Amino acid sequence: MENNNSAQLRLEYLFDGGEYNLLGSAVRENNSPAAVICAYGLVNGSPVYAFSQDRTVNSGAVGSAHAQKISKLYSLAAKTGTPVVGIHDSNGAFVDGSAVSLAAYGEILNRCSVISGVVPQITVIAGTCAGSAAMVACSSDFVIMTKDSEFFMTPPFDEQKGEYGSAKSALCAGTAALVCDDDKIAMGKVKELLSLLPPNNITSPPYFEYEDPDTEVPGKSADLIYSIMDKDSAFELYDGFGTAAYTALGTVGGQTVGIAATNKTNSKLTGDDCSKLSRFIRTCDAFSIPVITVIDTLGVQAQSAEALATNIKELTKLANCYAEATTAKISVVTGNAIGPAFIALAGKNVNADFTFAWENAVISPFAPLTGTEFLWRDK
């Protein structure tokens, strides 16, 4: 018999064989079942905890019982070192004139924060995720959205039409790592992503059987990664945000690695690019995933006074993230590594374990044309 309950069906897509065990199934709220299904089971043969908000019960409204079910799930995940998948589809909290809903969201947000960097957290937005729930979703390591879902902090005003709160806008803003056509594809991506991650921060990244990468080496750094990573192993993240940078998980020699690369030859990094790389490197570091950085950039983009100030802040944050990361870090300069971009991503003083450069690479305090103008203007 076909299951028409979306919350249950999403869990069936997630867990191996569609089989899972329920947690707190008898918990009630306002004389109805709590509008969330909490469960545990196997994904790719490994334990995973998950919750799926049920929009058919009080529009998925979040109250104290709802929050307690999710909090219990996070508590068990923390004790057992098990990943958590949260599936959001709710119109918001119960509105009864009290601050109960604020306390409920605060409890969930606290649980997310406590296990941040301890076990992987993946959020799937399969309907509406708004208000305080949006903060909960963004507390996870990765956010995956379906194309018709909504993700916003406050409702749109009359003049805010079109893409406001859409999956497309979330992808362009860097809050969504991926956008999928439907629930089944989204859950497939969750399973693929979980397969590349260790179950917690004290377990080594997984190993796989693998095929050698393609032997043909294209000229661009973003294409070059396919000759580094094992064949068909690249899992790109945040492709709609910071488009002069590239981030992906995959395998090299069968072991999970993170690839952070500049995306276009002779491009310059913006604040978005730096922010994208920073978050990715911190996530890899939390779970001891080695990072390979492929560099070919002319430095930092200067668009306007305000943008330049933002770019400086984000590039400094990127340098700090790279220096603080204790996972293995290898940098490869394939073209230009100009000025602060080299310092942030490849310089030995920011703790790159190994830095390699192609024989025609250009490593310089400033672009060659700028250097010529500065040093040899009269000539």
GROMACS .gro file of C-alpha atoms in nm:
model
  379
    1MET     CA    1   0.000   0.000   0.000
    2GLU     CA    2   0.140   0.338  -0.100
    3ASN     CA    3   0.241   0.570   0.184
    4ASN     CA    4   0.093   0.918   0.135
    5ASN     CA    5   0.246   1.073   0.446
    6SER     CA    6   0.537   1.288   0.324
    7ALA     CA    7   0.716   1.287   0.662
    8GLN     CA    8   0.717   0.907   0.676
    9LEU     CA    9   0.800   0.871   0.308
   10ARG     CA   10   1.107   1.094   0.342
   11LEU     CA   11   1.238   0.871   0.620
   12GLU     CA   12   1.174   0.565   0.406
   13TYR     CA   13   1.380   0.723   0.127
   14LEU     CA   14   1.659   0.791   0.375
   15PHE     CA   15   1.695   0.465   0.567
   16ASP     CA   16   1.822   0.142   0.413
   17GLY     CA   17   1.531  -0.067   0.289
   18GLY     CA   18   1.290   0.202   0.412
   19GLU     CA   19   1.313   0.051   0.761
   20TYR     CA   20   1.360   0.250   1.083
   21ASN     CA   21   1.273   0.250   1.453
   22LEU     CA   22   1.058   0.520   1.611
   23LEU     CA   23   1.149   0.733   1.912
   24GLY     CA   24   0.881   0.891   2.132
   25SER     CA   25   0.595   0.781   1.908
   26ALA     CA   26   0.340   0.820   2.190
   27VAL     CA   27   0.434   1.181   2.276
   28ARG     CA   28   0.138   1.417   2.239
   29GLU     CA   29   0.096   1.793   2.218
   30ASN     CA   30  -0.229   1.988   2.252
   31ASN     CA   31  -0.433   1.666   2.234
   32SER     CA   32  -0.264   1.562   1.908
   33PRO     CA   33   0.050   1.365   1.830
   34ALA     CA   34   0.363   1.583   1.833
   35ALA     CA   35   0.411   1.701   1.475
   36VAL     CA   36   0.751   1.537   1.423
   37ILE     CA   37   0.864   1.179   1.362
   38CYS     CA   38   1.193   1.089   1.534
   39ALA     CA   39   1.369   0.772   1.430
   40TYR     CA   40   1.694   0.579   1.406
   41GLY     CA   41   1.815   0.316   1.163
   42LEU     CA   42   2.086   0.234   0.912
   43VAL     CA   43   2.199   0.452   0.622
   44ASN     CA   44   2.460   0.289   0.397
   45GLY     CA   45   2.485   0.024   0.668
   46SER     CA   46   2.580   0.272   0.945
   47PRO     CA   47   2.361   0.410   1.228
   48VAL     CA   48   2.192   0.748   1.177
   49TYR     CA   49   1.936   0.945   1.378
   50ALA     CA   50   1.675   1.151   1.192
   51PHE     CA   51   1.367   1.362   1.253
   52SER     CA   52   1.103   1.452   0.998
   53GLN     CA   53   0.846   1.723   1.066
   54ASP     CA   54   0.490   1.614   0.987
   55ARG     CA   55   0.293   1.891   0.820
   56THR     CA   56  -0.029   1.685   0.834
   57VAL     CA   57  -0.042   1.736   1.213
   58ASN     CA   58  -0.118   2.097   1.312
   59SER     CA   59   0.076   2.217   1.003
   60GLY     CA   60   0.392   2.082   1.162
   61ALA     CA   61   0.369   2.337   1.445
   62VAL     CA   62   0.659   2.336   1.694
   63GLY     CA   63   0.576   2.328   2.063
   64SER     CA   64   0.745   2.207   2.380
   65ALA     CA   65   0.671   1.837   2.321
   66HIS     CA   66   0.790   1.866   1.960
   67ALA     CA   67   1.115   2.024   2.083
   68GLN     CA   68   1.163   1.765   2.355
   69LYS     CA   69   1.139   1.481   2.103
   70ILE     CA   70   1.406   1.639   1.883
   71SER     CA   71   1.622   1.723   2.187
   72LYS     CA   72   1.607   1.361   2.302
   73LEU     CA   73   1.721   1.251   1.957
   74TYR     CA   74   2.019   1.492   1.968
   75SER     CA   75   2.108   1.371   2.316
   76LEU     CA   76   2.120   1.010   2.198
   77ALA     CA   77   2.324   1.107   1.893
   78ALA     CA   78   2.578   1.283   2.114
   79LYS     CA   79   2.609   0.983   2.347
   80THR     CA   80   2.656   0.733   2.065
   81GLY     CA   81   2.859   0.950   1.824
   82THR     CA   82   2.602   0.913   1.547
   83PRO     CA   83   2.515   1.156   1.262
   84VAL     CA   84   2.186   1.348   1.263
   85VAL     CA   85   1.960   1.427   0.966
   86GLY     CA   86   1.687   1.687   1.024
   87ILE     CA   87   1.400   1.716   0.772
   88HIS     CA   88   1.216   2.048   0.802
   89ASP     CA   89   0.858   2.106   0.684
   90SER     CA   90   0.662   2.327   0.923
   91ASN     CA   91   0.458   2.647   0.913
   92GLY     CA   92   0.617   2.756   1.243
   93ALA     CA   93   0.543   2.743   1.614
   94PHE     CA   94   0.223   2.721   1.816
   95VAL     CA   95   0.100   3.077   1.877
   96ASP     CA   96  -0.074   3.094   2.214
   97GLY     CA   97   0.036   3.431   2.347
   98SER     CA   98   0.315   3.282   2.560
   99ALA     CA   99   0.691   3.244   2.518
  100VAL     CA  100   0.672   2.864   2.507
  101SER     CA  101   0.759   2.851   2.138
  102LEU     CA  102   1.069   3.065   2.196
  103ALA     CA  103   1.185   2.824   2.466
  104ALA     CA  104   1.114   2.529   2.234
  105TYR     CA  105   1.324   2.666   1.948
  106GLY     CA  106   1.593   2.772   2.194
  107GLU     CA  107   1.618   2.418   2.327
  108ILE     CA  108   1.657   2.271   1.978
  109LEU     CA  109   1.915   2.534   1.880
  110ASN     CA  110   2.113   2.463   2.196
  111ARG     CA  111   2.122   2.089   2.119
  112CYS     CA  112   2.244   2.161   1.765
  113SER     CA  113   2.519   2.386   1.897
  114VAL     CA  114   2.636   2.139   2.161
  115ILE     CA  115   2.709   1.866   1.906
  116SER     CA  116   2.837   2.098   1.631
  117GLY     CA  117   3.167   1.955   1.509
  118VAL     CA  118   3.110   1.639   1.716
  119VAL     CA  119   2.884   1.447   1.476
  120PRO     CA  120   2.783   1.544   1.121
  121GLN     CA  121   2.453   1.729   1.098
  122ILE     CA  122   2.266   1.747   0.767
  123THR     CA  123   1.946   1.948   0.720
  124VAL     CA  124   1.694   1.882   0.445
  125ILE     CA  125   1.439   2.156   0.380
  126ALA     CA  126   1.151   1.979   0.210
  127GLY     CA  127   0.879   2.238   0.266
  128THR     CA  128   0.878   2.557   0.470
  129CYS     CA  129   1.156   2.642   0.715
  130ALA     CA  130   1.100   2.991   0.853
  131GLY     CA  131   1.178   3.214   1.149
  132SER     CA  132   1.368   3.057   1.436
  133ALA     CA  133   1.367   2.722   1.256
  134ALA     CA  134   1.592   2.880   0.992
  135MET     CA  135   1.860   2.933   1.260
  136VAL     CA  136   1.831   2.567   1.359
  137ALA     CA  137   1.873   2.460   0.997
  138CYS     CA  138   2.176   2.685   0.944
  139SER     CA  139   2.342   2.538   1.254
  140SER     CA  140   2.396   2.213   1.067
  141ASP     CA  141   2.703   2.132   0.860
  142PHE     CA  142   2.514   2.109   0.530
  143VAL     CA  143   2.172   2.230   0.412
  144ILE     CA  144   2.003   2.051   0.120
  145MET     CA  145   1.680   2.193  -0.025
  146THR     CA  146   1.416   2.072  -0.265
  147LYS     CA  147   1.346   2.314  -0.548
  148ASP     CA  148   0.996   2.415  -0.430
  149SER     CA  149   1.086   2.458  -0.062
  150GLU     CA  150   1.100   2.788   0.128
  151PHE     CA  151   1.375   2.909   0.362
  152PHE     CA  152   1.361   3.253   0.527
  153MET     CA  153   1.386   3.435   0.860
  154THR     CA  154   1.096   3.678   0.813
  155PRO     CA  155   0.802   3.670   0.568
  156PRO     CA  156   0.844   3.871   0.247
  157PHE     CA  157   0.700   4.221   0.223
  158ASP     CA  158   0.477   4.315  -0.069
  159GLU     CA  159   0.770   4.455  -0.265
  160GLN     CA  160   0.976   4.139  -0.207
  161LYS     CA  161   0.855   3.906  -0.479
  162GLY     CA  162   1.007   3.650  -0.707
  163GLU     CA  163   1.296   3.456  -0.555
  164TYR     CA  164   1.257   3.569  -0.193
  165GLY     CA  165   1.301   3.269   0.037
  166SER     CA  166   1.332   3.028  -0.256
  167ALA     CA  167   1.578   2.744  -0.294
  168LYS     CA  168   1.750   2.936  -0.573
  169SER     CA  169   1.808   3.241  -0.352
  170ALA     CA  170   1.937   3.020  -0.068
  171LEU     CA  171   2.182   2.854  -0.309
  172CYS     CA  172   2.306   3.191  -0.436
  173ALA     CA  173   2.342   3.318  -0.077
  174GLY     CA  174   2.548   3.017   0.029
  175THR     CA  175   2.299   2.896   0.290
  176ALA     CA  176   2.209   2.588   0.082
  177ALA     CA  177   2.481   2.349  -0.027
  178LEU     CA  178   2.260   2.174  -0.283
  179VAL     CA  179   1.917   2.207  -0.443
  180CYS     CA  180   1.737   1.892  -0.561
  181ASP     CA  181   1.428   1.836  -0.774
  182ASP     CA  182   1.233   1.628  -0.521
  183ASP     CA  183   1.242   1.452  -0.183
  184LYS     CA  184   1.373   1.122  -0.318
  185ILE     CA  185   1.670   1.283  -0.493
  186ALA     CA  186   1.742   1.496  -0.185
  187MET     CA  187   1.753   1.188   0.038
  188GLY     CA  188   1.980   1.018  -0.213
  189LYS     CA  189   2.220   1.312  -0.188
  190VAL     CA  190   2.208   1.290   0.193
  191LYS     CA  191   2.305   0.923   0.173
  192GLU     CA  192   2.588   1.002  -0.068
  193LEU     CA  193   2.714   1.281   0.158
  194LEU     CA  194   2.695   1.065   0.471
  195SER     CA  195   2.898   0.796   0.295
  196LEU     CA  196   3.188   1.044   0.260
  197LEU     CA  197   3.179   1.161   0.624
  198PRO     CA  198   3.302   0.986   0.940
  199PRO     CA  199   3.027   0.920   1.197
  200ASN     CA  200   3.190   1.155   1.449
  201ASN     CA  201   3.498   1.366   1.520
  202ILE     CA  202   3.705   1.088   1.677
  203THR     CA  203   3.663   0.840   1.391
  204SER     CA  204   3.887   0.843   1.084
  205PRO     CA  205   3.734   0.937   0.746
  206PRO     CA  206   3.609   0.632   0.553
  207TYR     CA  207   3.800   0.438   0.288
  208PHE     CA  208   3.653   0.303  -0.036
  209GLU     CA  209   3.744   0.092  -0.332
  210TYR     CA  210   3.826   0.330  -0.613
  211GLU     CA  211   3.912   0.377  -0.978
  212ASP     CA  212   4.212   0.585  -1.082
  213PRO     CA  213   4.133   0.943  -1.188
  214ASP     CA  214   4.122   1.057  -1.547
  215THR     CA  215   4.477   1.090  -1.682
  216GLU     CA  216   4.404   1.390  -1.904
  217VAL     CA  217   4.492   1.712  -1.718
  218PRO     CA  218   4.283   2.013  -1.828
  219GLY     CA  219   4.416   2.365  -1.782
  220LYS     CA  220   4.178   2.507  -1.521
  221SER     CA  221   4.205   2.439  -1.150
  222ALA     CA  222   3.838   2.352  -1.116
  223ASP     CA  223   3.877   2.092  -1.392
  224LEU     CA  224   4.213   1.979  -1.259
  225ILE     CA  225   4.049   1.836  -0.948
  226TYR     CA  226   3.901   1.557  -1.161
  227SER     CA  227   4.255   1.440  -1.237
  228ILE     CA  228   4.334   1.444  -0.862
  229MET     CA  229   4.024   1.280  -0.717
  230ASP     CA  230   3.928   0.918  -0.780
  231LYS     CA  231   3.706   0.870  -1.081
  232ASP     CA  232   3.344   0.983  -1.032
  233SER     CA  233   3.401   1.057  -0.663
  234ALA     CA  234   3.366   1.439  -0.664
  235PHE     CA  235   3.065   1.569  -0.467
  236GLU     CA  236   3.050   1.944  -0.531
  237LEU     CA  237   2.901   2.174  -0.265
  238TYR     CA  238   2.782   2.538  -0.279
  239ASP     CA  239   2.817   2.563  -0.656
  240GLY     CA  240   2.582   2.864  -0.677
  241PHE     CA  241   2.776   3.076  -0.425
  242GLY     CA  242   3.121   3.230  -0.453
  243THR     CA  243   3.162   3.117  -0.812
  244ALA     CA  244   3.534   3.198  -0.831
  245ALA     CA  245   3.593   2.921  -0.575
  246TYR     CA  246   3.521   2.548  -0.588
  247THR     CA  247   3.454   2.314  -0.295
  248ALA     CA  248   3.392   1.939  -0.306
  249LEU     CA  249   3.423   1.621  -0.105
  250GLY     CA  250   3.552   1.309  -0.275
  251THR     CA  251   3.820   1.046  -0.247
  252VAL     CA  252   4.190   1.024  -0.330
  253GLY     CA  253   4.335   0.676  -0.316
  254GLY     CA  254   4.005   0.565  -0.164
  255GLN     CA  255   4.016   0.807   0.133
  256THR     CA  256   3.778   1.097   0.180
  257VAL     CA  257   3.936   1.438   0.117
  258GLY     CA  258   3.813   1.793   0.071
  259ILE     CA  259   3.910   1.991  -0.237
  260ALA     CA  260   3.920   2.371  -0.212
  261ALA     CA  261   4.011   2.540  -0.539
  262THR     CA  262   3.989   2.866  -0.722
  263ASN     CA  263   3.743   2.814  -1.000
  264LYS     CA  264   3.865   3.025  -1.288
  265THR     CA  265   4.209   3.102  -1.428
  266ASN     CA  266   4.305   3.469  -1.385
  267SER     CA  267   4.003   3.533  -1.160
  268LYS     CA  268   4.002   3.726  -0.832
  269LEU     CA  269   3.845   3.621  -0.505
  270THR     CA  270   3.546   3.806  -0.360
  271GLY     CA  271   3.417   3.805  -0.004
  272ASP     CA  272   3.172   3.531  -0.100
  273ASP     CA  273   3.452   3.312  -0.234
  274CYS     CA  274   3.653   3.353   0.086
  275SER     CA  275   3.348   3.283   0.303
  276LYS     CA  276   3.271   2.968   0.103
  277LEU     CA  277   3.627   2.837   0.139
  278SER     CA  278   3.641   2.926   0.513
  279ARG     CA  279   3.327   2.734   0.602
  280PHE     CA  280   3.431   2.433   0.397
  281ILE     CA  281   3.778   2.415   0.552
  282ARG     CA  282   3.636   2.443   0.904
  283THR     CA  283   3.391   2.160   0.836
  284CYS     CA  284   3.668   1.939   0.699
  285ASP     CA  285   3.887   2.020   0.997
  286ALA     CA  286   3.611   1.933   1.247
  287PHE     CA  287   3.600   1.576   1.111
  288SER     CA  288   3.974   1.537   1.033
  289ILE     CA  289   3.919   1.529   0.657
  290PRO     CA  290   4.243   1.623   0.474
  291VAL     CA  291   4.221   1.934   0.254
  292ILE     CA  292   4.386   1.972  -0.086
  293THR     CA  293   4.393   2.336  -0.199
  294VAL     CA  294   4.443   2.412  -0.569
  295ILE     CA  295   4.537   2.775  -0.633
  296ASP     CA  296   4.526   2.987  -0.947
  297THR     CA  297   4.404   3.339  -0.866
  298LEU     CA  298   4.519   3.697  -0.916
  299GLY     CA  299   4.426   3.794  -0.562
  300VAL     CA  300   4.131   3.985  -0.419
  301GLN     CA  301   3.862   4.160  -0.621
  302ALA     CA  302   3.831   4.539  -0.579
  303GLN     CA  303   3.475   4.629  -0.679
  304SER     CA  304   3.384   4.916  -0.447
  305ALA     CA  305   3.505   5.062  -0.118
  306GLU     CA  306   3.242   4.866   0.076
  307ALA     CA  307   3.305   4.541  -0.111
  308LEU     CA  308   3.681   4.577  -0.072
  309ALA     CA  309   3.643   4.620   0.305
  310THR     CA  310   3.427   4.307   0.320
  311ASN     CA  311   3.676   4.116   0.105
  312ILE     CA  312   3.961   4.206   0.342
  313LYS     CA  313   3.761   4.081   0.640
  314GLU     CA  314   3.663   3.754   0.470
  315LEU     CA  315   4.014   3.687   0.337
  316THR     CA  316   4.156   3.740   0.687
  317LYS     CA  317   3.895   3.498   0.823
  318LEU     CA  318   3.998   3.247   0.554
  319ALA     CA  319   4.365   3.278   0.651
  320ASN     CA  320   4.271   3.226   1.017
  321CYS     CA  321   4.059   2.919   0.938
  322TYR     CA  322   4.338   2.767   0.733
  323ALA     CA  323   4.599   2.837   1.000
  324GLU     CA  324   4.381   2.699   1.282
  325ALA     CA  325   4.295   2.377   1.096
  326THR     CA  326   4.489   2.081   1.233
  327THR     CA  327   4.385   1.834   0.962
  328ALA     CA  328   4.638   1.750   0.688
  329LYS     CA  329   4.666   2.037   0.436
  330ILE     CA  330   4.835   2.024   0.096
  331SER     CA  331   4.847   2.326  -0.136
  332VAL     CA  332   4.921   2.314  -0.509
  333VAL     CA  333   4.987   2.635  -0.704
  334THR     CA  334   4.895   2.563  -1.066
  335GLY     CA  335   4.901   2.920  -1.202
  336ASN     CA  336   4.891   3.255  -1.026
  337ALA     CA  337   4.914   3.293  -0.649
  338ILE     CA  338   4.929   3.667  -0.602
  339GLY     CA  339   4.975   3.858  -0.277
  340PRO     CA  340   4.748   3.777   0.018
  341ALA     CA  341   4.581   3.490  -0.170
  342PHE     CA  342   4.909   3.295  -0.155
  343ILE     CA  343   4.958   3.381   0.211
  344ALA     CA  344   4.606   3.269   0.303
  345LEU     CA  345   4.597   2.945   0.105
  346ALA     CA  346   4.953   2.822   0.050
  347GLY     CA  347   5.203   3.007   0.265
  348LYS     CA  348   5.397   2.789   0.507
  349ASN     CA  349   5.346   3.048   0.780
  350VAL     CA  350   4.973   2.969   0.784
  351ASN     CA  351   5.053   2.603   0.843
  352ALA     CA  352   5.022   2.437   0.504
  353ASP     CA  353   5.187   2.100   0.561
  354PHE     CA  354   5.316   2.083   0.204
  355THR     CA  355   5.310   2.341  -0.076
  356PHE     CA  356   5.379   2.238  -0.435
  357ALA     CA  357   5.399   2.458  -0.745
  358TRP     CA  358   5.398   2.386  -1.115
  359GLU     CA  359   5.712   2.501  -1.293
  360ASN     CA  360   5.526   2.782  -1.472
  361ALA     CA  361   5.344   2.903  -1.159
  362VAL     CA  362   5.366   3.271  -1.064
  363ILE     CA  363   5.404   3.342  -0.691
  364SER     CA  364   5.440   3.713  -0.629
  365PRO     CA  365   5.355   3.990  -0.378
  366PHE     CA  366   5.155   4.154  -0.660
  367ALA     CA  367   5.058   4.088  -1.019
  368PRO     CA  368   5.348   4.099  -1.269
  369LEU     CA  369   5.192   4.393  -1.456
  370THR     CA  370   5.155   4.587  -1.131
  371GLY     CA  371   5.516   4.504  -1.038
  372THR     CA  372   5.642   4.624  -1.374
  373GLU     CA  373   5.453   4.950  -1.339
  374PHE     CA  374   5.573   4.998  -0.983
  375LEU     CA  375   5.941   4.908  -1.028
  376TRP     CA  376   6.019   4.989  -1.392
  377ARG     CA  377   5.778   5.266  -1.481
  378ASP     CA  378   6.053   5.490  -1.625
  379LYS     CA  379   6.188   5.208  -1.839
   0.00000   0.00000   0.00000
